[in-house]
Every structure is written in C-alpha cells, then in structure tokens.
mmCIF file of C-alpha atoms in Angstrom:
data_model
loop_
_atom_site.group_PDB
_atom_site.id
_atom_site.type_symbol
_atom_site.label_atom_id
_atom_site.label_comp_id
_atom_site.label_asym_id
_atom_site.label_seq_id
_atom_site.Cartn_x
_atom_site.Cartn_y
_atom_site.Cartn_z
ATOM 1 C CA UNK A 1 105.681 79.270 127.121
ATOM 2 C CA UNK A 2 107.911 82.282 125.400
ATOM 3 C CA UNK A 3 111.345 82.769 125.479
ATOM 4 C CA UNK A 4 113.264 85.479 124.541
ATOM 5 C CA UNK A 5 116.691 85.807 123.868
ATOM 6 C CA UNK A 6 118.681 89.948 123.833
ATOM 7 C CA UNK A 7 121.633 89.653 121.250
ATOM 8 C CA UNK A 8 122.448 91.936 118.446
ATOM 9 C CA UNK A 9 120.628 90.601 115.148
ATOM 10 C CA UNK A 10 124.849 91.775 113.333
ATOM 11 C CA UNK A 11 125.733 88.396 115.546
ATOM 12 C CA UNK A 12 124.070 85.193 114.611
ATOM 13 C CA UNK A 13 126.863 82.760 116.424
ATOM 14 C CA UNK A 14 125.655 84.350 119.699
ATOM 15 C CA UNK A 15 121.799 84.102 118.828
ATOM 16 C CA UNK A 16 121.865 80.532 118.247
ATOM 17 C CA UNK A 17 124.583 80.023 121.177
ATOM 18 C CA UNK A 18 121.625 81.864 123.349
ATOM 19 C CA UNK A 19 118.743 79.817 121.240
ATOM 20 C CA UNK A 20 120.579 76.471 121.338
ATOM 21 C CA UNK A 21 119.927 76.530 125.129
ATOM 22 C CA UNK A 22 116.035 76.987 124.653
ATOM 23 C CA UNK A 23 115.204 75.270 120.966
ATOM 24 C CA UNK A 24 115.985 72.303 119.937
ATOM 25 C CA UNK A 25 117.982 72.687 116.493
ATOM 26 C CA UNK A 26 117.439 69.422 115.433
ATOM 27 C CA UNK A 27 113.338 69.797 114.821
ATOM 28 C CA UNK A 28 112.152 72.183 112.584
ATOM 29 C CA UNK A 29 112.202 75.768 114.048
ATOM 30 C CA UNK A 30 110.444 79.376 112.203
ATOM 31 C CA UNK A 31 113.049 81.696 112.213
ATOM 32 C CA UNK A 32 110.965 84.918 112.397
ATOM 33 C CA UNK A 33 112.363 88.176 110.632
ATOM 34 C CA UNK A 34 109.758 90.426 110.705
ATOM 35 C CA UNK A 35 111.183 94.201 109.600
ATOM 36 C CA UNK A 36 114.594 93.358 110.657
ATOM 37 C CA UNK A 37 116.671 93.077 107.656
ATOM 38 C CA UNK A 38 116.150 96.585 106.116
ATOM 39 C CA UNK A 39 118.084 97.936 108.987
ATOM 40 C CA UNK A 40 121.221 95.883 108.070
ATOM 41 C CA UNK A 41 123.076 96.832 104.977
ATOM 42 C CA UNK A 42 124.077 94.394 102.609
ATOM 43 C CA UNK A 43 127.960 95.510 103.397
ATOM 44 C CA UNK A 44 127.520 95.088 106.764
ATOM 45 C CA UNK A 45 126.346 91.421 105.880
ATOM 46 C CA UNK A 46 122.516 90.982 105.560
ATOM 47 C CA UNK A 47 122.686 87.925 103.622
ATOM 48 C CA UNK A 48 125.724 86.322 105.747
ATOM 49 C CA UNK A 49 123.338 86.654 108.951
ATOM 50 C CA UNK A 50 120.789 84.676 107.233
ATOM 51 C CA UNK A 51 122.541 82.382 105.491
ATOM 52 C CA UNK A 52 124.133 81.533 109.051
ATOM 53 C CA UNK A 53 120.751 81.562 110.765
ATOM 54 C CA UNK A 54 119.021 79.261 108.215
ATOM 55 C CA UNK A 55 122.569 76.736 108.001
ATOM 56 C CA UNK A 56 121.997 76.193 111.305
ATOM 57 C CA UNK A 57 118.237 74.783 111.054
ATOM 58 C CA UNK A 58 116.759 71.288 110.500
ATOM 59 C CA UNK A 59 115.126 70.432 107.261
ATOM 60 C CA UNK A 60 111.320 71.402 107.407
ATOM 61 C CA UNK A 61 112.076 74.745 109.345
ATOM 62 C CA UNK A 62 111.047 77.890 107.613
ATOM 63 C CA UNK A 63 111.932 81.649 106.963
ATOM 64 C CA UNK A 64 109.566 84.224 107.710
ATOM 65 C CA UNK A 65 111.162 87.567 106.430
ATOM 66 C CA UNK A 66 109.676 91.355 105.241
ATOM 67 C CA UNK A 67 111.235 94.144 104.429
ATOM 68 C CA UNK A 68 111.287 97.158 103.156
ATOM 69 C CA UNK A 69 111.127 98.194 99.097
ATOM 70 C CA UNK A 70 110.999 101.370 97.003
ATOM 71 C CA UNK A 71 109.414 99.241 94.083
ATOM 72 C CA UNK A 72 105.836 100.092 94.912
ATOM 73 C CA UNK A 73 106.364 103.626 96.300
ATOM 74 C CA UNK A 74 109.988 104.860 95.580
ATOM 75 C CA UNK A 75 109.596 108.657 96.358
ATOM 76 C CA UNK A 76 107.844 107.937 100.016
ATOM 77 C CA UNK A 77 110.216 105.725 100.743
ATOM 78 C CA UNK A 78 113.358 107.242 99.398
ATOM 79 C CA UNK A 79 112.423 110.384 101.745
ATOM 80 C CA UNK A 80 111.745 108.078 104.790
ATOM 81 C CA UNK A 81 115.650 106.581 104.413
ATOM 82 C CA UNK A 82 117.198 109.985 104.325
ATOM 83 C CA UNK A 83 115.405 110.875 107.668
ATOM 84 C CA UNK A 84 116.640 107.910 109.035
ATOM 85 C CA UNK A 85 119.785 108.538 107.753
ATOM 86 C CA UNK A 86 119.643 111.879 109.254
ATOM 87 C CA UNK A 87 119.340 110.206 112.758
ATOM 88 C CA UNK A 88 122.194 108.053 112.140
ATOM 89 C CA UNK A 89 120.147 104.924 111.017
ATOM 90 C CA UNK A 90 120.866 102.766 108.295
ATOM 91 C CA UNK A 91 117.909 101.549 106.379
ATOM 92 C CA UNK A 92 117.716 100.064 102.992
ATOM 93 C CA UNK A 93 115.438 99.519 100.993
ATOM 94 C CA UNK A 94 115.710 96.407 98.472
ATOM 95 C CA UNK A 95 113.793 94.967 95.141
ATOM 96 C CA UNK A 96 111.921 92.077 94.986
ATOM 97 C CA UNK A 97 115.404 90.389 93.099
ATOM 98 C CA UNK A 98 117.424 91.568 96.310
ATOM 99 C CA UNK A 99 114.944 89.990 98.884
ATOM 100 C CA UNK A 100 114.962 86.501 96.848
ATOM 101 C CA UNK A 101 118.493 86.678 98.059
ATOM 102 C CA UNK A 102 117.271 86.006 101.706
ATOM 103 C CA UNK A 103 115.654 82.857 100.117
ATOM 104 C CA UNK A 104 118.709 80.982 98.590
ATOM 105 C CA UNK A 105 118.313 77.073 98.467
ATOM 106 C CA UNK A 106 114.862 76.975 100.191
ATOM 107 C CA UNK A 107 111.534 76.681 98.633
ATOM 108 C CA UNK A 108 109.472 79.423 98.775
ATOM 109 C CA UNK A 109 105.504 78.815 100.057
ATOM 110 C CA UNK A 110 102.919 80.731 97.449
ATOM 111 C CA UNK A 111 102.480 83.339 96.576
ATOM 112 C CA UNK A 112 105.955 84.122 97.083
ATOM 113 C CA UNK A 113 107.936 87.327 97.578
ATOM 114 C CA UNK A 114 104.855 89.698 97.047
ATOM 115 C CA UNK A 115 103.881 93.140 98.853
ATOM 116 C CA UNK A 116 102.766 91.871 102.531
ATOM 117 C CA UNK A 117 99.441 93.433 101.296
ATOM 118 C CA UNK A 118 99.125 90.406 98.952
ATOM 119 C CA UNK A 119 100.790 87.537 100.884
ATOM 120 C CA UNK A 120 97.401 85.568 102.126
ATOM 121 C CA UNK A 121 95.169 88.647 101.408
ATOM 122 C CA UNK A 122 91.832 87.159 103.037
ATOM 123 C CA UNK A 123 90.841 88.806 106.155
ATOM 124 C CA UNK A 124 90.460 86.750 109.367
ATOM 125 C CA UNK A 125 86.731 87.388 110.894
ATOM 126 C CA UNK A 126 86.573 90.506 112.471
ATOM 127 C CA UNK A 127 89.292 92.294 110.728
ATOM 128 C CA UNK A 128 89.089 95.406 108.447
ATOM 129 C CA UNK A 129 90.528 95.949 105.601
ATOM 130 C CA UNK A 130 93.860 98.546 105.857
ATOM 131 C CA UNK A 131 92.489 100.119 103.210
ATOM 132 C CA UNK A 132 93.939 100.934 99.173
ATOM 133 C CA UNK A 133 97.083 101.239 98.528
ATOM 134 C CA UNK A 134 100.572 99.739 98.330
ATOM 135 C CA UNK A 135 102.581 98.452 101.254
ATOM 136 C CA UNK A 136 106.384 99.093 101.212
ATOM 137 C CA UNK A 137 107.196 95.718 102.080
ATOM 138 C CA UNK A 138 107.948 92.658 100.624
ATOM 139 C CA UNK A 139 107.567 89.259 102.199
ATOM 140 C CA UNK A 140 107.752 85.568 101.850
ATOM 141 C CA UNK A 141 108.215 82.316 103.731
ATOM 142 C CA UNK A 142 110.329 79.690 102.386
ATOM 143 C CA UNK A 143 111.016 76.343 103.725
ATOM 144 C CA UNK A 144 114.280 74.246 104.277
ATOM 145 C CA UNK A 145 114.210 70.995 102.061
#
C-alpha cells in the first residue's frame, strides 16, 4: 500500500500532522529526501525542517538525503543556479561539511556523505553503468540511535 501526503516540505508540523494519521511514529520510519533540500535555503531553514522531521522519529529510523554540490563540478553547477535563479527558484548548492549538517546526532551508514555516484557503486543485474564522470550530488543515510 502507498500513501501520499501534499504539504509544503517549508512546513514539517503539518507533514507529520498529515503522516501521524498514516505512520506510526513510534516504529522506525525512512524519512526519504531525495533532491529536496537544495531547493530550501539555509535562511529559509533547511536544517530546522530536518532537525524537526528527524526529532519526531523513533530510534532505528533513518535519513535518506541528496543534494546538490559545486565540489565536484563548480562551474556547471554555478551556471545551472543562476538559471534557476533567473526563473525565480532558489537552489543551493552545499559542500560535503554543509550536508553533514543534515546528519547531526545520527550515525551515518558507510560510505558516508559521498557523490551518489559512489554511495553503493555495484550495479544491480541488468543495469548499465551511467557512464564517467562526477555526479553533483552528495548523499548519505544515517540512522537514529
């Protein structure tokens, strides 16, 4: 079964008001945050969402969280945020120091905050490889002691 709950990502109180009524918050739960949080500046409170997100789940649940980075490709990257900027989209990119942020007071599964090119690398059968080159995107799970 899937559920799916429509709320502004800028409001955590309301997604886990909406979630409380499908998940139970007192089992372990993967909050999933997939190329979300480089669209929410850090003034606009990126790590206040998570920290309120993650507060609210049992021990044992887990963080799943890219986004975006200029480390590996910084001129690419720095051109894609100004058209986005142009549209009236906020998009940031942050380092690998920025995104450990996300991952205050939980342990973080191996290999860590890496390039999503390098987190599990081996191909599942029947898969190709996406080729050489870096990905613009860091990304790590942690865990909730």
């Amino acid at each position: 079964m899937t559920e799916y709950v429509q709320a502004d990502a800028r409001e955590p109180e309301q997604i886990l008001e909406r979630a409380g009524k499908i998940l139970d918050f007192e089992r372990p739960i993967a909050l999933s945050l997939i190329a979300l949080m480089h669209f929410i500046a850090d003034e606009d409170g990126a790590h206040d969402i998570i920290g309120t997100l993650v507060d609210a789940l049992a021990p044992g649940s887990c963080l799943v969280l890219s986004c975006m980075t200029a480390d590996f490709e910084p001129e690419e990257v720095h051109q894609g945020i100004a058209a986005y900027k142009a549209s009236g989209v906020t998009l940031v990119a942050r380092d690998r120091a920025e995104v450990g942020r996300f991952f205050t007071g939980l342990d973080l599964v191996e290999p860590g905050i890496v390039s999503v090119r390098d987190w599990r690398p081996e191909l599942a059968e029947g898969e190709s490889d996406i080729g050489p080159g870096p990905v613009s995107l860091y990304g790590a799970v942690g865990i909730k002691p």
